[in-house]
Amino acid sequence: MEKSLPTRNFRVVFAGSPAYAIPSLEALLALPGCSVVGVLTQKPKPRGRGNQLHASAIGVFAEAHNLLTLTPNTLRVPEAHALLTALKADVGVVVAYGKILPQAVLNLLPQGWVNAHASLLPRWRGASPIQQTIAAGDVETGVSLMQLDAGMDTGPILVQERLPVAVDETAVSLAEKLSQLSGMLIRKHLRTYLDGTLLPQPQPVTGVTLAPQLTKADGHLHFGEAALQLVRKVRAFNPWPGAVMQVGTLLLKILTATTAPGQEQPGKIVRVPTGFGVGTPQQLFIPLQVQVPGKKPMSAAEFFHGYNRLLTNDVTGPKSSPTS
RNA sequence: CGCGGGAUGGAGCAGUAGCAGCUCGCCGGGCUCAUAAUCCGGAGGUCGGGGGUGCAAAUCCCCCUCCCGCAC
């Protein structure tokens, strides 16, 4: 007959898909006073060589922890709503689920849905905050714990935690840090939110930027841009959608790159000790690790050795072979 | 049967029937001009494996083994 609040057990449904979301789900599982009563994730899709079905990383994790897993095709039908309602959850936590939660679903849970978004909102609302952060050269980013509303990452903010962006940061390295940070924010702040002591604050109306879903076209390097900007794109778009440049007849994927002093016609290829460089309006763009379609990654020097025909075909003519 | 690429000296690649080559590395020597040093010479390959067709196969046909890329 004591006050029930401190000992109340909250029922939580988690929604997430890639490995990025795992630390957050782990945080929930370890959170006192909370029970994960269901996990919402993308259904197994044909992937990999041979087109075999693969469950999402969260799906695999949930299976291993004997969690109830839901993989609806869509959340816009009454059947999906019924499944969620049956869980009798108090709150939902969303981390990189990969589907929009329609208003009808948001309304299903008494305490709504909480989302950990990988940027300092309202900067980089949308699907690719991590990549955009790096591509834009931001020196600082973070995770925003927020309440979902019907908009795209427009809901009120519960708490934000900042994180410096390293000068050599890649989408992979930054995602790793933000993934951990998301789990930490959930561990530290979800309970106070549920207890009603952490109040959502509306997002600022200024400073809004959008981070739309990336496409392969975003990865094409154009040498009218400064070398530094191109290097940022290489770091931001690896592994997806990948930064590529046209070399002769093939699309060369650039895995790592740097800049070097120098002035060459934009797009002009020059020989450098590490392999080759490309002229830009500011400095030279120097690929370091590259990948030919269908091939394993190799150094730019190795690429040059094997493909120098492509790189130099405008300056070398056919060799005159001695006859007789 | 999702689409596709590959296996050729230590590395990366050319080579669609007629002497197995290129860039780099490696070894020996010359020179000394640092920062892609350079010049001369040299070693190193059962062309993934097995069968077949041909006067002749890295190359064409069949089988096998292994490797890899793409998908958001």
PDB file of C-alpha atoms in Angstrom, chain A residues 73-310:
ATOM      1  CA  ASN A  73       4.834  -5.782 -43.222  1.00  0.00           C
ATOM      2  CA  THR A  74       3.086  -2.555 -42.472  1.00  0.00           C
ATOM      3  CA  LEU A  75       1.887  -0.683 -39.450  1.00  0.00           C
ATOM      4  CA  ARG A  76      -1.028   0.873 -41.294  1.00  0.00           C
ATOM      5  CA  VAL A  77      -3.489  -1.968 -40.884  1.00  0.00           C
ATOM      6  CA  PRO A  78      -5.736  -2.851 -37.913  1.00  0.00           C
ATOM      7  CA  GLU A  79      -4.126  -6.290 -37.584  1.00  0.00           C
ATOM      8  CA  ALA A  80      -0.782  -4.710 -36.768  1.00  0.00           C
ATOM      9  CA  HIS A  81      -2.443  -2.391 -34.268  1.00  0.00           C
ATOM     10  CA  ALA A  82      -4.098  -5.353 -32.593  1.00  0.00           C
ATOM     11  CA  LEU A  83      -0.752  -7.102 -32.199  1.00  0.00           C
ATOM     12  CA  LEU A  84       0.710  -4.063 -30.507  1.00  0.00           C
ATOM     13  CA  THR A  85      -2.298  -3.495 -28.293  1.00  0.00           C
ATOM     14  CA  ALA A  86      -2.110  -7.085 -27.107  1.00  0.00           C
ATOM     15  CA  LEU A  87       1.317  -6.376 -25.630  1.00  0.00           C
ATOM     16  CA  LYS A  88      -0.269  -3.948 -23.168  1.00  0.00           C
ATOM     17  CA  ALA A  89       2.873  -1.858 -23.317  1.00  0.00           C
ATOM     18  CA  ASP A  90       3.189   1.486 -21.536  1.00  0.00           C
ATOM     19  CA  VAL A  91       5.756   2.977 -23.850  1.00  0.00           C
ATOM     20  CA  GLY A  92       7.651   2.301 -27.061  1.00  0.00           C
ATOM     21  CA  VAL A  93      11.314   2.941 -27.728  1.00  0.00           C
ATOM     22  CA  VAL A  94      12.417   3.372 -31.333  1.00  0.00           C
ATOM     23  CA  VAL A  95      15.994   3.228 -32.602  1.00  0.00           C
ATOM     24  CA  ALA A  96      16.589   2.850 -36.342  1.00  0.00           C
ATOM     25  CA  TYR A  97      13.490   0.799 -36.937  1.00  0.00           C
ATOM     26  CA  GLY A  98      13.224   1.697 -40.609  1.00  0.00           C
ATOM     27  CA  LYS A  99       9.513   2.333 -40.830  1.00  0.00           C
ATOM     28  CA  ILE A 100       7.411   5.390 -40.148  1.00  0.00           C
ATOM     29  CA  LEU A 101       5.114   5.013 -37.183  1.00  0.00           C
ATOM     30  CA  PRO A 102       1.725   6.378 -38.253  1.00  0.00           C
ATOM     31  CA  GLN A 103      -0.299   8.526 -35.863  1.00  0.00           C
ATOM     32  CA  ALA A 104      -2.651   5.622 -35.197  1.00  0.00           C
ATOM     33  CA  VAL A 105       0.255   3.599 -33.854  1.00  0.00           C
ATOM     34  CA  LEU A 106       1.645   6.493 -31.862  1.00  0.00           C
ATOM     35  CA  ASN A 107      -1.725   6.702 -30.128  1.00  0.00           C
ATOM     36  CA  LEU A 108      -1.716   3.059 -29.072  1.00  0.00           C
ATOM     37  CA  LEU A 109       0.590   3.411 -26.089  1.00  0.00           C
ATOM     38  CA  PRO A 110      -0.349   5.522 -23.045  1.00  0.00           C
ATOM     39  CA  GLN A 111       3.110   7.045 -22.659  1.00  0.00           C
ATOM     40  CA  GLY A 112       3.789   7.320 -26.359  1.00  0.00           C
ATOM     41  CA  TRP A 113       7.003   6.488 -28.187  1.00  0.00           C
ATOM     42  CA  VAL A 114      10.516   7.641 -27.446  1.00  0.00           C
ATOM     43  CA  ASN A 115      13.141   7.860 -30.177  1.00  0.00           C
ATOM     44  CA  ALA A 116      16.917   8.159 -29.994  1.00  0.00           C
ATOM     45  CA  HIS A 117      17.961  10.163 -33.047  1.00  0.00           C
ATOM     46  CA  ALA A 118      21.594  10.413 -34.129  1.00  0.00           C
ATOM     47  CA  SER A 119      21.923  14.174 -34.330  1.00  0.00           C
ATOM     48  CA  LEU A 120      21.447  17.334 -32.314  1.00  0.00           C
ATOM     49  CA  LEU A 121      17.917  18.097 -33.463  1.00  0.00           C
ATOM     50  CA  PRO A 122      16.576  20.065 -35.175  1.00  0.00           C
ATOM     51  CA  ARG A 123      19.746  19.631 -37.225  1.00  0.00           C
ATOM     52  CA  TRP A 124      19.666  16.655 -39.581  1.00  0.00           C
ATOM     53  CA  ARG A 125      16.082  15.498 -39.340  1.00  0.00           C
ATOM     54  CA  GLY A 126      15.651  12.353 -41.406  1.00  0.00           C
ATOM     55  CA  ALA A 127      17.195   9.064 -42.367  1.00  0.00           C
ATOM     56  CA  SER A 128      20.885   9.896 -42.809  1.00  0.00           C
ATOM     57  CA  PRO A 129      21.975  12.159 -39.936  1.00  0.00           C
ATOM     58  CA  ILE A 130      25.315  10.457 -39.407  1.00  0.00           C
ATOM     59  CA  GLN A 131      26.391  10.690 -43.033  1.00  0.00           C
ATOM     60  CA  GLN A 132      25.241  14.281 -43.374  1.00  0.00           C
ATOM     61  CA  THR A 133      27.086  15.279 -40.222  1.00  0.00           C
ATOM     62  CA  ILE A 134      30.360  14.069 -41.682  1.00  0.00           C
ATOM     63  CA  ALA A 135      29.730  15.266 -45.213  1.00  0.00           C
ATOM     64  CA  ALA A 136      28.975  18.756 -43.900  1.00  0.00           C
ATOM     65  CA  GLY A 137      32.116  18.813 -41.801  1.00  0.00           C
ATOM     66  CA  ASP A 138      30.249  19.329 -38.504  1.00  0.00           C
ATOM     67  CA  VAL A 139      32.669  19.391 -35.582  1.00  0.00           C
ATOM     68  CA  GLU A 140      30.050  18.301 -33.094  1.00  0.00           C
ATOM     69  CA  THR A 141      27.051  16.017 -33.112  1.00  0.00           C
ATOM     70  CA  GLY A 142      25.192  13.943 -30.575  1.00  0.00           C
ATOM     71  CA  VAL A 143      22.067  11.985 -29.772  1.00  0.00           C
ATOM     72  CA  SER A 144      18.634  13.461 -29.163  1.00  0.00           C
ATOM     73  CA  LEU A 145      16.199  11.525 -27.034  1.00  0.00           C
ATOM     74  CA  MET A 146      12.798  12.704 -28.169  1.00  0.00           C
ATOM     75  CA  GLN A 147       9.125  11.983 -28.147  1.00  0.00           C
ATOM     76  CA  LEU A 148       7.848  10.828 -31.517  1.00  0.00           C
ATOM     77  CA  ASP A 149       5.142  12.783 -33.249  1.00  0.00           C
ATOM     78  CA  ALA A 150       3.684  12.389 -36.699  1.00  0.00           C
ATOM     79  CA  GLY A 151       6.404  14.459 -38.361  1.00  0.00           C
ATOM     80  CA  MET A 152       9.827  13.348 -39.455  1.00  0.00           C
ATOM     81  CA  ASP A 153      11.930  13.769 -36.334  1.00  0.00           C
ATOM     82  CA  THR A 154       9.980  16.854 -35.303  1.00  0.00           C
ATOM     83  CA  GLY A 155       8.879  15.726 -31.836  1.00  0.00           C
ATOM     84  CA  PRO A 156       9.728  17.448 -28.531  1.00  0.00           C
ATOM     85  CA  ILE A 157      13.149  16.754 -27.061  1.00  0.00           C
ATOM     86  CA  LEU A 158      13.689  15.060 -23.715  1.00  0.00           C
ATOM     87  CA  VAL A 159      17.437  15.321 -23.524  1.00  0.00           C
ATOM     88  CA  GLN A 160      20.464  15.700 -25.755  1.00  0.00           C
ATOM     89  CA  GLU A 161      24.030  14.556 -25.285  1.00  0.00           C
ATOM     90  CA  ARG A 162      26.833  16.047 -27.346  1.00  0.00           C
ATOM     91  CA  LEU A 163      29.785  14.322 -28.938  1.00  0.00           C
ATOM     92  CA  PRO A 164      32.751  15.778 -30.815  1.00  0.00           C
ATOM     93  CA  VAL A 165      33.298  14.571 -34.368  1.00  0.00           C
ATOM     94  CA  ALA A 166      36.868  13.377 -34.913  1.00  0.00           C
ATOM     95  CA  VAL A 167      38.727  14.844 -37.875  1.00  0.00           C
ATOM     96  CA  ASP A 168      39.082  11.406 -39.452  1.00  0.00           C
ATOM     97  CA  GLU A 169      35.595  10.259 -38.525  1.00  0.00           C
ATOM     98  CA  THR A 170      33.821   7.837 -40.847  1.00  0.00           C
ATOM     99  CA  ALA A 171      30.165   6.905 -40.941  1.00  0.00           C
ATOM    100  CA  VAL A 172      31.132   3.570 -39.391  1.00  0.00           C
ATOM    101  CA  SER A 173      33.182   4.981 -36.530  1.00  0.00           C
ATOM    102  CA  LEU A 174      30.656   7.693 -35.733  1.00  0.00           C
ATOM    103  CA  ALA A 175      27.736   5.268 -35.859  1.00  0.00           C
ATOM    104  CA  GLU A 176      29.533   3.069 -33.348  1.00  0.00           C
ATOM    105  CA  LYS A 177      29.892   5.965 -30.902  1.00  0.00           C
ATOM    106  CA  LEU A 178      26.351   7.251 -31.374  1.00  0.00           C
ATOM    107  CA  SER A 179      24.965   3.762 -31.038  1.00  0.00           C
ATOM    108  CA  GLN A 180      26.579   3.431 -27.625  1.00  0.00           C
ATOM    109  CA  LEU A 181      25.516   6.940 -26.678  1.00  0.00           C
ATOM    110  CA  SER A 182      21.909   6.133 -27.556  1.00  0.00           C
ATOM    111  CA  GLY A 183      21.960   3.178 -25.217  1.00  0.00           C
ATOM    112  CA  MET A 184      23.420   5.323 -22.498  1.00  0.00           C
ATOM    113  CA  LEU A 185      20.765   8.013 -22.860  1.00  0.00           C
ATOM    114  CA  ILE A 186      18.030   5.418 -22.622  1.00  0.00           C
ATOM    115  CA  ARG A 187      19.613   3.914 -19.549  1.00  0.00           C
ATOM    116  CA  LYS A 188      19.972   7.281 -17.850  1.00  0.00           C
ATOM    117  CA  HIS A 189      16.799   9.062 -18.823  1.00  0.00           C
ATOM    118  CA  LEU A 190      13.975   6.748 -19.840  1.00  0.00           C
ATOM    119  CA  ARG A 191      12.923   6.068 -16.259  1.00  0.00           C
ATOM    120  CA  THR A 192      12.720   9.729 -15.348  1.00  0.00           C
ATOM    121  CA  TYR A 193      10.645  10.342 -18.428  1.00  0.00           C
ATOM    122  CA  LEU A 194       8.255   7.571 -17.474  1.00  0.00           C
ATOM    123  CA  ASP A 195       8.044   8.894 -13.933  1.00  0.00           C
ATOM    124  CA  GLY A 196       7.038  12.236 -15.341  1.00  0.00           C
ATOM    125  CA  THR A 197      10.003  14.205 -14.034  1.00  0.00           C
ATOM    126  CA  LEU A 198      11.637  14.749 -17.419  1.00  0.00           C
ATOM    127  CA  LEU A 199       9.507  17.070 -19.479  1.00  0.00           C
ATOM    128  CA  PRO A 200       9.637  17.244 -23.288  1.00  0.00           C
ATOM    129  CA  GLN A 201      10.694  20.590 -24.740  1.00  0.00           C
ATOM    130  CA  PRO A 202       9.621  21.630 -28.236  1.00  0.00           C
ATOM    131  CA  GLN A 203      12.409  21.725 -30.799  1.00  0.00           C
ATOM    132  CA  PRO A 204      13.847  25.141 -31.701  1.00  0.00           C
ATOM    133  CA  VAL A 205      12.314  26.570 -34.841  1.00  0.00           C
ATOM    134  CA  THR A 206      15.700  27.679 -36.133  1.00  0.00           C
ATOM    135  CA  GLY A 207      18.607  25.536 -37.216  1.00  0.00           C
ATOM    136  CA  VAL A 208      16.494  22.966 -38.998  1.00  0.00           C
ATOM    137  CA  THR A 209      18.324  20.927 -41.630  1.00  0.00           C
ATOM    138  CA  LEU A 210      17.185  17.818 -43.423  1.00  0.00           C
ATOM    139  CA  ALA A 211      19.015  14.529 -43.909  1.00  0.00           C
ATOM    140  CA  PRO A 212      17.078  12.751 -46.638  1.00  0.00           C
ATOM    141  CA  GLN A 213      17.540   9.104 -47.511  1.00  0.00           C
ATOM    142  CA  LEU A 214      20.741   8.728 -49.495  1.00  0.00           C
ATOM    143  CA  THR A 215      20.875   7.286 -52.970  1.00  0.00           C
ATOM    144  CA  LYS A 216      23.744   6.013 -55.045  1.00  0.00           C
ATOM    145  CA  ALA A 217      23.786   9.271 -56.961  1.00  0.00           C
ATOM    146  CA  ASP A 218      24.836  11.062 -53.762  1.00  0.00           C
ATOM    147  CA  GLY A 219      28.064   9.071 -53.831  1.00  0.00           C
ATOM    148  CA  HIS A 220      29.289  10.355 -57.182  1.00  0.00           C
ATOM    149  CA  LEU A 221      32.323  12.565 -56.737  1.00  0.00           C
ATOM    150  CA  HIS A 222      32.417  15.698 -58.851  1.00  0.00           C
ATOM    151  CA  PHE A 223      35.757  17.356 -59.147  1.00  0.00           C
ATOM    152  CA  GLY A 224      34.330  20.837 -59.228  1.00  0.00           C
ATOM    153  CA  GLU A 225      34.237  20.478 -55.438  1.00  0.00           C
ATOM    154  CA  ALA A 226      37.225  21.113 -53.207  1.00  0.00           C
ATOM    155  CA  ALA A 227      39.355  18.097 -52.330  1.00  0.00           C
ATOM    156  CA  LEU A 228      38.553  18.439 -48.628  1.00  0.00           C
ATOM    157  CA  GLN A 229      34.844  18.284 -49.349  1.00  0.00           C
ATOM    158  CA  LEU A 230      35.346  15.190 -51.492  1.00  0.00           C
ATOM    159  CA  VAL A 231      37.306  13.492 -48.722  1.00  0.00           C
ATOM    160  CA  ARG A 232      34.455  14.215 -46.317  1.00  0.00           C
ATOM    161  CA  LYS A 233      32.066  12.534 -48.693  1.00  0.00           C
ATOM    162  CA  VAL A 234      34.332   9.511 -48.886  1.00  0.00           C
ATOM    163  CA  ARG A 235      34.290   9.230 -45.099  1.00  0.00           C
ATOM    164  CA  ALA A 236      30.569   9.915 -44.879  1.00  0.00           C
ATOM    165  CA  PHE A 237      29.356   7.574 -47.580  1.00  0.00           C
ATOM    166  CA  ASN A 238      31.377   4.499 -46.720  1.00  0.00           C
ATOM    167  CA  PRO A 239      30.066   1.822 -46.757  1.00  0.00           C
ATOM    168  CA  TRP A 240      26.767   3.103 -48.127  1.00  0.00           C
ATOM    169  CA  PRO A 241      26.139   4.453 -50.729  1.00  0.00           C
ATOM    170  CA  GLY A 242      29.874   4.499 -51.352  1.00  0.00           C
ATOM    171  CA  ALA A 243      31.856   7.292 -52.976  1.00  0.00           C
ATOM    172  CA  VAL A 244      32.654   6.570 -56.600  1.00  0.00           C
ATOM    173  CA  MET A 245      34.511   8.298 -59.412  1.00  0.00           C
ATOM    174  CA  GLN A 246      34.602   7.589 -63.113  1.00  0.00           C
ATOM    175  CA  VAL A 247      37.951   6.289 -64.325  1.00  0.00           C
ATOM    176  CA  GLY A 248      37.929   5.530 -67.995  1.00  0.00           C
ATOM    177  CA  THR A 249      35.135   3.046 -68.474  1.00  0.00           C
ATOM    178  CA  LEU A 250      34.743   1.909 -64.897  1.00  0.00           C
ATOM    179  CA  LEU A 251      33.241   3.292 -61.733  1.00  0.00           C
ATOM    180  CA  LEU A 252      35.923   3.188 -59.098  1.00  0.00           C
ATOM    181  CA  LYS A 253      34.785   3.097 -55.482  1.00  0.00           C
ATOM    182  CA  ILE A 254      36.935   5.226 -53.183  1.00  0.00           C
ATOM    183  CA  LEU A 255      37.143   3.700 -49.722  1.00  0.00           C
ATOM    184  CA  THR A 256      39.629   6.075 -48.126  1.00  0.00           C
ATOM    185  CA  ALA A 257      41.197   9.251 -49.401  1.00  0.00           C
ATOM    186  CA  THR A 258      43.105  12.325 -48.338  1.00  0.00           C
ATOM    187  CA  THR A 259      44.156  15.687 -49.698  1.00  0.00           C
ATOM    188  CA  ALA A 260      47.519  16.958 -50.828  1.00  0.00           C
ATOM    189  CA  PRO A 261      48.842  20.381 -51.786  1.00  0.00           C
ATOM    190  CA  GLY A 262      48.849  21.020 -55.470  1.00  0.00           C
ATOM    191  CA  GLN A 263      46.997  22.674 -58.276  1.00  0.00           C
ATOM    192  CA  GLU A 264      45.753  20.765 -61.289  1.00  0.00           C
ATOM    193  CA  GLN A 265      42.903  21.115 -63.720  1.00  0.00           C
ATOM    194  CA  PRO A 266      39.758  19.777 -61.957  1.00  0.00           C
ATOM    195  CA  GLY A 267      39.352  16.135 -62.912  1.00  0.00           C
ATOM    196  CA  LYS A 268      42.877  15.757 -64.252  1.00  0.00           C
ATOM    197  CA  ILE A 269      44.626  12.630 -63.043  1.00  0.00           C
ATOM    198  CA  VAL A 270      48.239  12.906 -61.935  1.00  0.00           C
ATOM    199  CA  ARG A 271      50.780  10.418 -60.639  1.00  0.00           C
ATOM    200  CA  VAL A 272      51.711  10.666 -56.974  1.00  0.00           C
ATOM    201  CA  PRO A 273      53.769   8.407 -54.691  1.00  0.00           C
ATOM    202  CA  THR A 274      50.706   6.704 -53.201  1.00  0.00           C
ATOM    203  CA  GLY A 275      49.160   5.999 -56.585  1.00  0.00           C
ATOM    204  CA  PHE A 276      47.317   8.811 -58.254  1.00  0.00           C
ATOM    205  CA  GLY A 277      45.662  12.101 -57.496  1.00  0.00           C
ATOM    206  CA  VAL A 278      42.895  14.146 -59.056  1.00  0.00           C
ATOM    207  CA  GLY A 279      42.826  17.881 -59.514  1.00  0.00           C
ATOM    208  CA  THR A 280      40.130  19.987 -57.803  1.00  0.00           C
ATOM    209  CA  PRO A 281      39.620  23.735 -57.381  1.00  0.00           C
ATOM    210  CA  GLN A 282      41.428  23.467 -54.040  1.00  0.00           C
ATOM    211  CA  GLN A 283      44.236  20.981 -53.568  1.00  0.00           C
ATOM    212  CA  LEU A 284      44.542  17.466 -54.932  1.00  0.00           C
ATOM    213  CA  PHE A 285      42.179  14.633 -54.110  1.00  0.00           C
ATOM    214  CA  ILE A 286      44.269  11.557 -53.272  1.00  0.00           C
ATOM    215  CA  PRO A 287      42.520   8.163 -53.208  1.00  0.00           C
ATOM    216  CA  LEU A 288      44.231   5.702 -50.847  1.00  0.00           C
ATOM    217  CA  GLN A 289      42.076   2.563 -50.770  1.00  0.00           C
ATOM    218  CA  VAL A 290      39.968   1.870 -53.822  1.00  0.00           C
ATOM    219  CA  GLN A 291      37.750  -0.893 -55.140  1.00  0.00           C
ATOM    220  CA  VAL A 292      36.978  -1.942 -58.690  1.00  0.00           C
ATOM    221  CA  PRO A 293      33.475  -3.377 -59.221  1.00  0.00           C
ATOM    222  CA  GLY A 294      33.566  -7.083 -58.558  1.00  0.00           C
ATOM    223  CA  LYS A 295      36.974  -6.903 -56.922  1.00  0.00           C
ATOM    224  CA  LYS A 296      38.437  -6.780 -53.486  1.00  0.00           C
ATOM    225  CA  PRO A 297      39.622  -3.457 -52.088  1.00  0.00           C
ATOM    226  CA  MET A 298      43.186  -2.533 -53.022  1.00  0.00           C
ATOM    227  CA  SER A 299      45.559   0.344 -52.492  1.00  0.00           C
ATOM    228  CA  ALA A 300      45.600   3.175 -55.003  1.00  0.00           C
ATOM    229  CA  ALA A 301      49.169   2.176 -55.875  1.00  0.00           C
ATOM    230  CA  GLU A 302      48.111  -1.367 -56.711  1.00  0.00           C
ATOM    231  CA  PHE A 303      45.239  -0.049 -58.742  1.00  0.00           C
ATOM    232  CA  PHE A 304      47.601   2.160 -60.662  1.00  0.00           C
ATOM    233  CA  HIS A 305      49.936  -0.729 -61.440  1.00  0.00           C
ATOM    234  CA  GLY A 306      47.194  -2.830 -62.918  1.00  0.00           C
ATOM    235  CA  TYR A 307      45.026  -0.166 -64.506  1.00  0.00           C
ATOM    236  CA  ASN A 308      47.482   2.455 -65.674  1.00  0.00           C
ATOM    237  CA  ARG A 309      46.136   1.990 -69.202  1.00  0.00           C
ATOM    238  CA  LEU A 310      42.919   3.621 -68.084  1.00  0.00           C
TER     239      LEU A 310
END
